[in-house]
Amino acid sequence: MTNTALVVGASGIVGSNLARHLSDRGWQVLGLARRPPSGLDGVRPIAADLQDPASLRDILASLRPTHVFLATWLRQPTEAENIRVNAAMVRNVLEALSGADTLSHVALVTGLKHYLGPFESYGKGRLPATPFREEQPRLDVENFYYAQEDELFDAARRGGFSWSIHRPHTIIGYAIGNAMNMGTTLAVYATICRETGRPFLFPGSATQWTGLTDMTDARLLARHLEWAATTTAARNEAFNVVNGDVFRWSWMWARLAGWFGLQPAPFPEEISPLERQLADSGRIWADIALKYDLAERDLSVLSSAWHTDADLGRPIEVVTDMSKSRKIGFLEYQATDDSFFDLFSRLRAANVIP
């Protein structure tokens, strides 16, 4: 029997890379989003609003997926609203599929805010020691990731399917208009620096500049999601998932600068977040896009400075342990500088950057 995947969030950085990977691997793929991508070969687009349970039930009633991959969220102004909205979206999808007797596994993508806390208290207070390990308990704070997990656990008990939780670090991958896209944000920033002569300043904290960190390639995450969904020993488990290398931003920043033909600026005397550096850059980017006839002239579509600042501004070293996956058999590896370079090359090929 052919596996049929319902990828929820198919237009995002995780979902689009996952949908493409599964299609290439011979799966039947249903790509669900409010505005699903139409250009993914082998992926059937499904348009739906996850906040409208009645219409969602109608849309999903005839679908018979064997696997569901939940890879979407909606940012809200407070964590209480994040919990209400994002837990409801998970609940609405799984309730709409409750009659599908074909469903065998549901995977949920969350992230390291499981250990770091939500945006309102990000990286503050008492935090578990690094490297982060899956057996570490939840923080004693409200967190929409925990609420999403609880919805999944309840639905799995009722429906009899298995589950997996996937906690990537900052994700690198190709997606346009994504709210959590450091790679494209830095590509745009580097292009602006090159075109205007501005210094290529690291926008984060001294701890991030000198401390160890890691990241997650969206393509490796896609392979990890398929592995967990099809490996018996990985059922009903939560996993960290990162590339497998570690680096310091003081080294990586020079690597990124070199790709764009820039000299990296020395570490600044005070933090220079991208939201401040790019505050006046909408018109600058529009002029660059016009000069090179680029595909997107709206800086806000390409840049998620707020999220990049949140990651690079953390006051603690963040390293992620992947021993749990390694012991079960997932041995994939991806060099993070190559992840950036692959993304930059694809952005250039797609005429997103010059």
Short mmCIF file of C-alpha atoms in Angstrom, two decimals:
data_model
loop_
_atom_site.label_atom_id
_atom_site.label_comp_id
_atom_site.label_asym_id
_atom_site.label_seq_id
_atom_site.Cartn_x
_atom_site.Cartn_y
_atom_site.Cartn_z
CA MET A 1 0.00 0.00 0.00
CA THR A 2 1.36 3.43 -1.00
CA ASN A 3 1.87 5.83 1.86
CA THR A 4 -0.25 8.96 1.60
CA ALA A 5 1.01 12.03 3.44
CA LEU A 6 -1.07 15.03 4.44
CA VAL A 7 1.48 17.81 4.93
CA VAL A 8 -0.15 20.57 6.96
CA GLY A 9 1.70 23.81 6.28
CA ALA A 10 2.88 22.86 2.79
CA SER A 11 3.75 26.44 1.85
CA GLY A 12 6.22 26.89 4.72
CA ILE A 13 9.92 26.24 5.05
CA VAL A 14 9.38 22.80 6.65
CA GLY A 15 6.26 21.73 4.79
CA SER A 16 7.40 22.61 1.28
CA ASN A 17 10.73 20.83 1.68
CA LEU A 18 8.99 17.83 3.25
CA ALA A 19 6.33 17.63 0.53
CA ARG A 20 8.98 17.73 -2.17
CA HIS A 21 11.06 15.07 -0.41
CA LEU A 22 8.16 12.67 0.12
CA SER A 23 6.97 13.08 -3.47
CA ASP A 24 10.48 12.29 -4.71
CA ARG A 25 10.42 9.20 -2.52
CA GLY A 26 7.25 7.87 -4.11
CA TRP A 27 4.66 8.95 -1.55
CA GLN A 28 1.29 10.33 -2.52
CA VAL A 29 1.38 13.84 -1.07
CA LEU A 30 -1.46 16.20 -0.16
CA GLY A 31 -0.16 19.71 0.53
CA LEU A 32 -2.49 21.65 2.82
CA ALA A 33 -2.21 25.39 3.48
CA ARG A 34 -4.32 28.51 3.32
CA ARG A 35 -2.56 29.25 0.04
CA PRO A 36 -1.01 25.91 -0.93
CA PRO A 37 1.85 25.91 -3.43
CA SER A 38 0.86 24.83 -6.91
CA GLY A 39 4.34 24.32 -8.33
CA LEU A 40 5.47 21.26 -6.35
CA ASP A 41 5.64 18.26 -8.67
CA GLY A 42 3.60 15.32 -7.43
CA VAL A 43 1.92 17.32 -4.64
CA ARG A 44 -1.85 17.82 -4.71
CA PRO A 45 -2.65 21.27 -3.27
CA ILE A 46 -5.40 21.44 -0.63
CA ALA A 47 -6.62 24.92 0.38
CA ALA A 48 -8.03 25.09 3.91
CA ASP A 49 -8.31 27.33 6.96
CA LEU A 50 -7.19 25.46 10.06
CA GLN A 51 -9.15 27.86 12.26
CA ASP A 52 -12.47 26.92 10.61
CA PRO A 53 -13.25 23.41 11.91
CA ALA A 54 -16.53 23.02 10.00
CA SER A 55 -15.05 23.75 6.59
CA LEU A 56 -11.95 21.75 7.48
CA ARG A 57 -14.07 18.69 8.17
CA ASP A 58 -15.75 19.08 4.78
CA ILE A 59 -12.44 19.45 2.97
CA LEU A 60 -10.73 16.52 4.72
CA ALA A 61 -13.73 14.16 4.80
CA SER A 62 -12.83 12.39 1.56
CA LEU A 63 -9.07 12.23 2.19
CA ARG A 64 -7.55 9.04 3.53
CA PRO A 65 -3.98 9.80 4.57
CA THR A 66 -1.81 7.18 6.19
CA HIS A 67 0.45 9.84 7.71
CA VAL A 68 -0.06 13.44 8.82
CA PHE A 69 2.79 15.92 9.25
CA LEU A 70 1.90 19.06 11.23
CA ALA A 71 4.35 21.80 10.27
CA THR A 72 2.57 25.10 10.73
CA TRP A 73 1.79 27.76 13.31
CA LEU A 74 0.39 31.28 13.47
CA ARG A 75 2.21 33.94 15.48
CA GLN A 76 0.00 35.78 17.97
CA PRO A 77 0.68 38.87 20.14
CA THR A 78 0.76 36.93 23.43
CA GLU A 79 1.62 33.41 24.50
CA ALA A 80 -1.93 32.90 25.76
CA GLU A 81 -3.18 33.61 22.24
CA ASN A 82 -0.44 31.44 20.75
CA ILE A 83 -1.71 28.58 22.89
CA ARG A 84 -5.36 29.14 22.05
CA VAL A 85 -4.87 29.47 18.29
CA ASN A 86 -2.11 26.94 17.64
CA ALA A 87 -3.49 24.20 19.88
CA ALA A 88 -6.88 24.62 18.22
CA MET A 89 -5.35 24.19 14.76
CA VAL A 90 -3.81 20.85 15.75
CA ARG A 91 -7.08 19.78 17.38
CA ASN A 92 -9.15 20.83 14.35
CA VAL A 93 -7.03 18.84 11.90
CA LEU A 94 -7.03 15.67 13.99
CA GLU A 95 -10.75 15.88 14.75
CA ALA A 96 -11.49 16.35 11.05
CA LEU A 97 -9.53 13.15 10.34
CA SER A 98 -10.93 11.16 13.26
CA GLY A 99 -12.99 8.98 10.91
CA ALA A 100 -10.05 8.11 8.66
CA ASP A 101 -9.31 4.47 9.47
CA THR A 102 -6.19 4.63 7.28
CA LEU A 103 -4.30 6.95 9.63
CA SER A 104 -1.30 5.26 11.24
CA HIS A 105 1.07 8.06 12.29
CA VAL A 106 1.06 11.80 13.03
CA ALA A 107 4.25 13.88 13.31
CA LEU A 108 4.39 17.31 14.91
CA VAL A 109 7.21 19.80 14.28
CA THR A 110 7.91 22.18 17.16
CA GLY A 111 11.38 23.44 18.10
CA LEU A 112 13.84 24.46 20.77
CA LYS A 113 11.40 26.83 22.45
CA HIS A 114 10.43 23.57 24.15
CA TYR A 115 13.62 24.11 26.21
CA LEU A 116 14.10 27.88 25.87
CA GLY A 117 10.56 29.01 26.61
CA PRO A 118 8.11 31.06 24.54
CA PHE A 119 8.92 34.42 22.95
CA GLU A 120 7.65 36.34 25.99
CA SER A 121 10.32 34.71 28.21
CA TYR A 122 12.71 33.48 25.52
CA GLY A 123 16.03 32.30 26.95
CA LYS A 124 15.29 33.84 30.36
CA GLY A 125 14.87 32.49 33.86
CA ARG A 126 15.97 29.02 34.90
CA LEU A 127 16.81 26.93 31.83
CA PRO A 128 17.99 23.34 31.47
CA ALA A 129 21.66 22.73 30.87
CA THR A 130 22.96 22.38 27.33
CA PRO A 131 23.20 20.34 25.27
CA PHE A 132 19.42 20.03 25.31
CA ARG A 133 18.20 16.44 25.63
CA GLU A 134 14.72 15.11 25.04
CA GLU A 135 14.34 13.66 28.53
CA GLN A 136 14.63 17.10 30.12
CA PRO A 137 11.26 18.09 31.63
CA ARG A 138 9.05 20.89 30.40
CA LEU A 139 9.69 24.36 31.76
CA ASP A 140 7.24 25.63 34.35
CA VAL A 141 5.78 28.21 31.94
CA GLU A 142 2.90 28.33 29.50
CA ASN A 143 4.12 27.30 26.04
CA PHE A 144 2.12 26.70 22.88
CA TYR A 145 4.43 23.82 21.94
CA TYR A 146 3.30 21.97 25.06
CA ALA A 147 -0.34 22.65 24.21
CA GLN A 148 0.15 21.32 20.68
CA GLU A 149 1.82 18.19 22.04
CA ASP A 150 -1.03 17.58 24.47
CA GLU A 151 -3.59 17.83 21.66
CA LEU A 152 -1.61 15.26 19.68
CA PHE A 153 -1.26 12.89 22.63
CA ASP A 154 -5.00 13.02 23.36
CA ALA A 155 -5.93 12.41 19.73
CA ALA A 156 -3.48 9.50 19.45
CA ARG A 157 -5.01 7.81 22.49
CA ARG A 158 -8.48 8.15 21.00
CA GLY A 159 -7.50 7.26 17.44
CA GLY A 160 -4.98 4.50 18.04
CA PHE A 161 -2.27 5.95 15.78
CA SER A 162 1.38 6.50 16.67
CA TRP A 163 3.06 9.91 16.92
CA SER A 164 6.43 11.60 16.85
CA ILE A 165 7.62 15.05 17.97
CA HIS A 166 10.44 16.80 16.11
CA ARG A 167 12.38 19.67 17.69
CA PRO A 168 14.68 21.37 15.19
CA HIS A 169 16.94 24.28 15.97
CA THR A 170 16.84 27.32 13.64
CA ILE A 171 15.88 25.98 10.21
CA ILE A 172 17.72 26.77 6.97
CA GLY A 173 15.80 26.13 3.77
CA TYR A 174 14.16 27.58 0.70
CA ALA A 175 10.76 29.19 1.27
CA ILE A 176 9.50 32.64 0.36
CA GLY A 177 7.25 34.58 2.74
CA ASN A 178 8.06 32.40 5.75
CA ALA A 179 7.94 33.93 9.22
CA MET A 180 10.98 32.02 10.50
CA ASN A 181 13.61 32.21 7.78
CA MET A 182 17.07 33.20 8.95
CA GLY A 183 18.86 32.08 5.78
CA THR A 184 16.88 34.26 3.38
CA THR A 185 16.91 37.15 5.86
CA LEU A 186 20.71 37.05 6.04
CA ALA A 187 20.99 36.74 2.25
CA VAL A 188 18.90 39.89 1.82
CA TYR A 189 20.88 41.70 4.53
CA ALA A 190 24.21 40.75 2.95
CA THR A 191 22.98 41.93 -0.45
CA ILE A 192 21.94 45.30 1.01
CA CYS A 193 25.35 45.64 2.69
CA ARG A 194 27.16 44.86 -0.54
CA GLU A 195 25.06 47.25 -2.61
CA THR A 196 25.17 50.16 -0.15
CA GLY A 197 28.62 49.73 1.38
CA ARG A 198 27.17 49.24 4.85
CA PRO A 199 29.27 47.10 7.24
CA PHE A 200 28.17 43.47 7.50
CA LEU A 201 27.53 43.58 11.25
CA PHE A 202 26.64 40.54 13.31
CA PRO A 203 23.25 41.47 14.83
CA GLY A 204 23.33 39.21 17.89
CA SER A 205 24.76 38.83 21.36
CA ALA A 206 28.36 38.28 22.43
CA THR A 207 27.35 34.86 23.76
CA GLN A 208 26.08 33.80 20.35
CA TRP A 209 29.18 35.26 18.67
CA THR A 210 31.64 33.28 20.81
CA GLY A 211 29.58 30.31 22.03
CA LEU A 212 28.81 27.03 20.32
CA THR A 213 25.57 26.53 18.44
CA ASP A 214 23.96 24.36 15.76
CA MET A 215 21.18 24.58 13.15
CA THR A 216 18.82 22.37 11.13
CA ASP A 217 18.66 22.04 7.35
CA ALA A 218 15.04 21.72 6.17
CA ARG A 219 16.08 18.89 3.84
CA LEU A 220 17.61 16.91 6.71
CA LEU A 221 14.51 17.58 8.79
CA ALA A 222 12.38 16.17 5.96
CA ARG A 223 14.44 12.97 5.98
CA HIS A 224 14.14 12.79 9.77
CA LEU A 225 10.36 13.15 9.58
CA GLU A 226 10.07 10.33 7.06
CA TRP A 227 12.44 8.15 9.08
CA ALA A 228 10.47 8.54 12.30
CA ALA A 229 7.16 7.97 10.51
CA THR A 230 8.34 4.67 9.05
CA THR A 231 10.58 3.28 11.81
CA THR A 232 8.92 1.15 14.47
CA ALA A 233 11.46 2.03 17.19
CA ALA A 234 10.78 5.75 16.63
CA ARG A 235 7.06 5.56 17.33
CA ASN A 236 5.68 7.61 20.23
CA GLU A 237 8.93 9.44 20.81
CA ALA A 238 10.11 13.05 20.85
CA PHE A 239 13.35 13.86 19.01
CA ASN A 240 15.76 16.73 18.66
CA VAL A 241 16.94 17.14 15.08
CA VAL A 242 19.97 19.18 14.00
CA ASN A 243 22.59 18.95 11.26
CA GLY A 244 25.22 17.22 13.38
CA ASP A 245 27.95 19.87 13.35
CA VAL A 246 28.57 22.72 15.79
CA PHE A 247 30.07 26.14 15.09
CA ARG A 248 30.63 29.60 16.49
CA TRP A 249 29.03 32.56 14.76
CA SER A 250 32.41 34.33 14.82
CA TRP A 251 33.50 31.67 12.30
CA MET A 252 30.23 31.31 10.38
CA TRP A 253 29.82 35.07 9.89
CA ALA A 254 33.11 35.20 7.98
CA ARG A 255 31.96 32.23 5.86
CA LEU A 256 28.71 33.96 4.95
CA ALA A 257 30.46 37.24 4.22
CA GLY A 258 32.88 35.52 1.88
CA TRP A 259 30.06 34.02 -0.20
CA PHE A 260 28.76 37.52 -0.91
CA GLY A 261 32.22 39.02 -1.49
CA LEU A 262 32.09 40.99 1.75
CA GLN A 263 34.50 41.57 4.59
CA PRO A 264 32.87 40.71 7.93
CA ALA A 265 32.77 43.68 10.30
CA PRO A 266 34.34 43.28 13.73
CA PHE A 267 31.95 42.36 16.50
CA PRO A 268 30.11 45.61 17.35
CA GLU A 269 30.47 47.36 20.69
CA GLU A 270 26.69 47.18 21.19
CA ILE A 271 24.07 44.79 19.83
CA SER A 272 22.80 45.95 16.44
CA PRO A 273 19.61 43.95 15.81
CA LEU A 274 18.45 43.49 12.24
CA GLU A 275 15.07 45.07 12.94
CA ARG A 276 16.95 48.30 13.62
CA GLN A 277 19.49 47.87 10.81
CA LEU A 278 16.81 47.13 8.22
CA ALA A 279 14.21 49.61 9.48
CA ASP A 280 14.97 52.02 6.61
CA SER A 281 15.68 49.38 3.98
CA GLY A 282 12.31 48.80 2.31
CA ARG A 283 12.99 51.44 -0.33
CA ILE A 284 16.63 50.34 -0.64
CA TRP A 285 15.57 46.77 -1.38
CA ALA A 286 12.94 47.93 -3.87
CA ASP A 287 15.65 49.85 -5.73
CA ILE A 288 17.99 46.83 -5.70
CA ALA A 289 15.17 44.63 -6.99
CA LEU A 290 14.43 47.11 -9.77
CA LYS A 291 18.13 47.38 -10.69
CA TYR A 292 18.54 43.61 -11.04
CA ASP A 293 14.92 42.81 -12.05
CA LEU A 294 14.48 40.54 -9.05
CA ALA A 295 11.41 38.38 -8.44
CA GLU A 296 10.33 40.06 -5.17
CA ARG A 297 10.56 43.79 -4.44
CA ASP A 298 8.87 43.73 -1.02
CA LEU A 299 11.48 43.36 1.71
CA SER A 300 8.86 42.26 4.25
CA VAL A 301 8.07 39.18 2.15
CA LEU A 302 11.70 38.01 2.27
CA SER A 303 12.96 39.20 5.64
CA SER A 304 11.99 37.93 9.10
CA ALA A 305 14.34 40.18 11.04
CA TRP A 306 12.40 39.80 14.30
CA HIS A 307 12.91 36.03 14.36
CA THR A 308 16.56 36.20 13.35
CA ASP A 309 17.12 38.74 16.13
CA ALA A 310 15.40 36.44 18.63
CA ASP A 311 17.71 33.56 17.74
CA LEU A 312 20.98 35.50 17.45
CA GLY A 313 20.27 37.68 20.47
CA ARG A 314 19.99 34.84 22.97
CA PRO A 315 22.17 35.34 26.06
CA ILE A 316 22.99 31.64 26.41
CA GLU A 317 24.89 29.05 24.42
CA VAL A 318 22.51 26.67 22.63
CA VAL A 319 23.66 23.20 21.56
CA THR A 320 21.35 20.28 20.85
CA ASP A 321 21.99 16.59 21.56
CA MET A 322 20.87 14.05 18.92
CA SER A 323 21.97 10.85 20.64
CA LYS A 324 18.41 9.53 20.85
CA SER A 325 17.98 9.50 17.07
CA ARG A 326 21.51 8.22 16.48
CA LYS A 327 20.99 5.25 18.78
CA ILE A 328 17.83 4.23 16.92
CA GLY A 329 19.49 4.54 13.52
CA PHE A 330 19.16 8.04 12.05
CA LEU A 331 22.73 8.87 11.02
CA GLU A 332 22.24 11.71 8.52
CA TYR A 333 24.63 14.69 8.61
CA GLN A 334 24.71 18.11 6.94
CA ALA A 335 27.43 20.76 7.18
CA THR A 336 25.71 24.00 8.16
CA ASP A 337 27.88 26.33 6.06
CA ASP A 338 26.96 24.22 3.02
CA SER A 339 23.29 24.54 4.02
CA PHE A 340 23.64 28.32 3.81
CA PHE A 341 25.57 28.16 0.53
CA ASP A 342 23.04 25.81 -1.06
CA LEU A 343 20.22 28.15 -0.05
CA PHE A 344 22.02 31.25 -1.35
CA SER A 345 22.69 29.51 -4.67
CA ARG A 346 19.05 28.55 -4.99
CA LEU A 347 17.89 32.07 -4.13
CA ARG A 348 20.17 33.41 -6.86
CA ALA A 349 18.96 30.82 -9.36
CA ALA A 350 15.35 31.78 -8.55
CA ASN A 351 16.22 35.48 -9.06
CA VAL A 352 15.43 36.34 -5.47
CA ILE A 353 18.88 37.84 -4.86
CA PRO A 354 21.27 39.17 -7.52
#
